[in-house]
Amino acid sequence: MIILGIDTSCDETSVAVCQDNRVLSNKIWSQAILHSKFGGVYPTLAKREHQEKIDFIIKKALNQAKTDIEDIDIIAVTVGPGLAPALEVGIAKAKEISQKYKKPIFPINHLEGHILSPFVSSSNKWSIPKIKSKFPAFGLVISGGNTIFVYTEKIGKYKVLAETSDDALGEALDKGARLLGLGYPGGPVLEKMAQLKEKTTKEENPLPLPFAQEKQNRKISYSGLKTALVRLVEKIESLKGNLNKTDIINLSYFYQDRAFTHLTRTIKPIVDLYEAKTLLVGGGVAANLEIRKRLRKIAKEKNIEIMFPENKKICSDNAAMIAFTAYIKKTTESIKPKEINKIERIPNLKI
Ligand code: KG4
């Protein structure tokens, strides 16, 4: 089965071709530079860029996969969650191809794509029985648009255990980085800055740990942490003028540390409440080495296996995970194609 995957949920135009469980191509056109001057994604600009690039990216994906569009068996397209004007472009293109070449469309939830992304591979090593053997599992999506922790008994069945109540983790990192003048997307630069910090013993983090909710369905909020950073920057600036490089390195380290501690402190006690074999981690922030280290520690303590995407490209928004999710769900019969006029964007789609 040849699958054409399309994802235009945010600021990446991505198209992939999979042959069953093997990724043949995964093309991504990032708009990050365009949005950097706004310090975040500007929706109407994202839509225009997707419209301009999508045909070119489809062509590149098909060429690399050495596949003709007539040979595609199914189309998998992200219908949500995401930015409405951006989602619209990928869905419209999927419908156009579907009508022209008579191919069925499978609408895919972007969050499910991230949860299953650790199985995405250009080799065919993840057979369906092997994938099934990793369940029940925890799924953790840490991206620019979402922070969600779920329990999944089997593919297609998800129970939300914790999620963000305001900014997603990546968004919080981006906002902190912007405040420190590090540009957009800020997560990777903040990580590099934090790595430059020379740790001294007995060092107090001057930023407070955000308030943690103790109940089930925990909400993860970063608004207090952001405000604390704003205040701290103002204080330093009022005392000695602009931040210098050492200030920026220190603040990057402290801010990232607090943001990650808040996440791990929220999910750690929940892990004890469920029987799971695996912790599946996806989303742009999953590329961060520090968060990987901390999540590995939790998995080790709880004696569960932890799985991350094969490479950075699969952590970030990409269409290979969308095509792959369609493959897994179609093969396990947990999804059916949808009539073209019933497919629409669902910006706030839940898992
Ligand atoms: O999954 P993703 O590509 O899509 C969106 O939801 O937009 O995630 C993008 C997010 C951004 O917030 C970016 O700053 C963050 O992932 N990110 C990182 C790293 N690489 C990307 N955050 C921390 N460390 C990284 N190495």
Tab-separated table of C-alpha atoms and ligand atoms in Angstrom, residues 9-12 41 110 114 141-146 168-174 184-192 256 260 282-289 291 312 314-318 321, ligand 1:
chain	number	residue	atom	x	y	z
A	9	SER	CA	-1.021	22.089	10.537
A	10	CYS	CA	1.313	24.918	11.497
A	11	ASP	CA	4.377	26.438	9.842
A	12	GLU	CA	5.775	23.427	8.012
A	41	VAL	CA	3.553	31.834	13.705
A	110	HIS	CA	-1.889	15.312	14.272
A	114	HIS	CA	3.208	12.507	17.156
A	141	VAL	CA	3.571	14.946	22.950
A	142	ILE	CA	5.766	17.970	23.627
A	143	SER	CA	5.625	20.388	20.725
A	144	GLY	CA	5.076	24.051	19.912
A	145	GLY	CA	1.309	23.636	19.794
A	146	ASN	CA	0.663	20.846	22.285
A	168	ALA	CA	2.476	24.241	25.153
A	169	LEU	CA	5.997	23.413	26.379
A	170	GLY	CA	7.624	24.421	23.058
A	171	GLU	CA	5.623	27.634	22.991
A	172	ALA	CA	6.720	28.452	26.536
A	173	LEU	CA	10.362	27.850	25.539
A	174	ASP	CA	9.879	30.014	22.430
A	184	TYR	CA	12.320	32.033	16.865
A	185	PRO	CA	12.003	29.053	17.148
A	186	GLY	CA	13.594	29.534	20.545
A	187	GLY	CA	13.650	25.967	21.948
A	188	PRO	CA	16.820	24.815	20.151
A	189	VAL	CA	18.735	28.078	20.875
A	190	LEU	CA	17.666	28.041	24.501
A	191	GLU	CA	18.974	24.461	24.696
A	192	LYS	CA	22.361	25.514	23.260
A	256	GLN	CA	14.591	25.527	30.693
A	260	PHE	CA	11.203	20.688	32.246
A	282	GLY	CA	7.067	12.845	20.197
A	283	GLY	CA	6.978	16.528	19.189
A	284	GLY	CA	9.625	19.168	18.479
A	285	VAL	CA	10.835	19.421	22.089
A	286	ALA	CA	11.564	15.653	22.071
A	287	ALA	CA	14.749	16.607	20.183
A	288	ASN	CA	16.079	18.254	23.363
A	289	LEU	CA	18.841	16.216	25.050
A	291	ILE	CA	14.396	16.503	28.464
A	312	LYS	CA	15.018	15.237	14.711
A	314	ILE	CA	10.488	13.001	12.868
A	315	CYS	CA	10.280	14.914	16.198
A	316	SER	CA	9.084	18.097	14.475
A	317	ASP	CA	5.938	18.398	12.415
A	318	ASN	CA	6.233	16.075	9.441
A	321	MET	CA	4.120	10.345	10.846
B	1	KG4	O1	6.455	19.572	16.789
B	1	KG4	P1	6.833	20.904	16.302
B	1	KG4	O2	7.687	20.987	15.089
B	1	KG4	O3	5.552	21.667	15.934
B	1	KG4	C1	4.759	22.566	16.467
B	1	KG4	O4	3.875	22.187	17.259
B	1	KG4	O5	4.937	23.745	16.060
B	1	KG4	O6	7.523	21.662	17.520
B	1	KG4	C2	8.107	22.903	17.409
B	1	KG4	C3	8.571	23.305	18.792
B	1	KG4	C4	9.050	24.745	18.889
B	1	KG4	O7	8.441	25.340	19.994
B	1	KG4	C5	10.538	24.590	19.087
B	1	KG4	O8	11.117	25.645	19.821
B	1	KG4	C6	10.648	23.282	19.826
B	1	KG4	O9	9.653	22.463	19.221
B	1	KG4	N1	11.956	22.642	19.691
B	1	KG4	C7	12.797	22.465	20.732
B	1	KG4	C8	13.958	21.859	20.205
B	1	KG4	N2	13.783	21.684	18.861
B	1	KG4	C9	12.543	22.175	18.566
B	1	KG4	N3	12.661	22.763	22.029
B	1	KG4	C10	13.695	22.458	22.839
B	1	KG4	N4	14.848	21.892	22.412
B	1	KG4	C11	15.020	21.582	21.122
B	1	KG4	N5	16.171	21.024	20.714
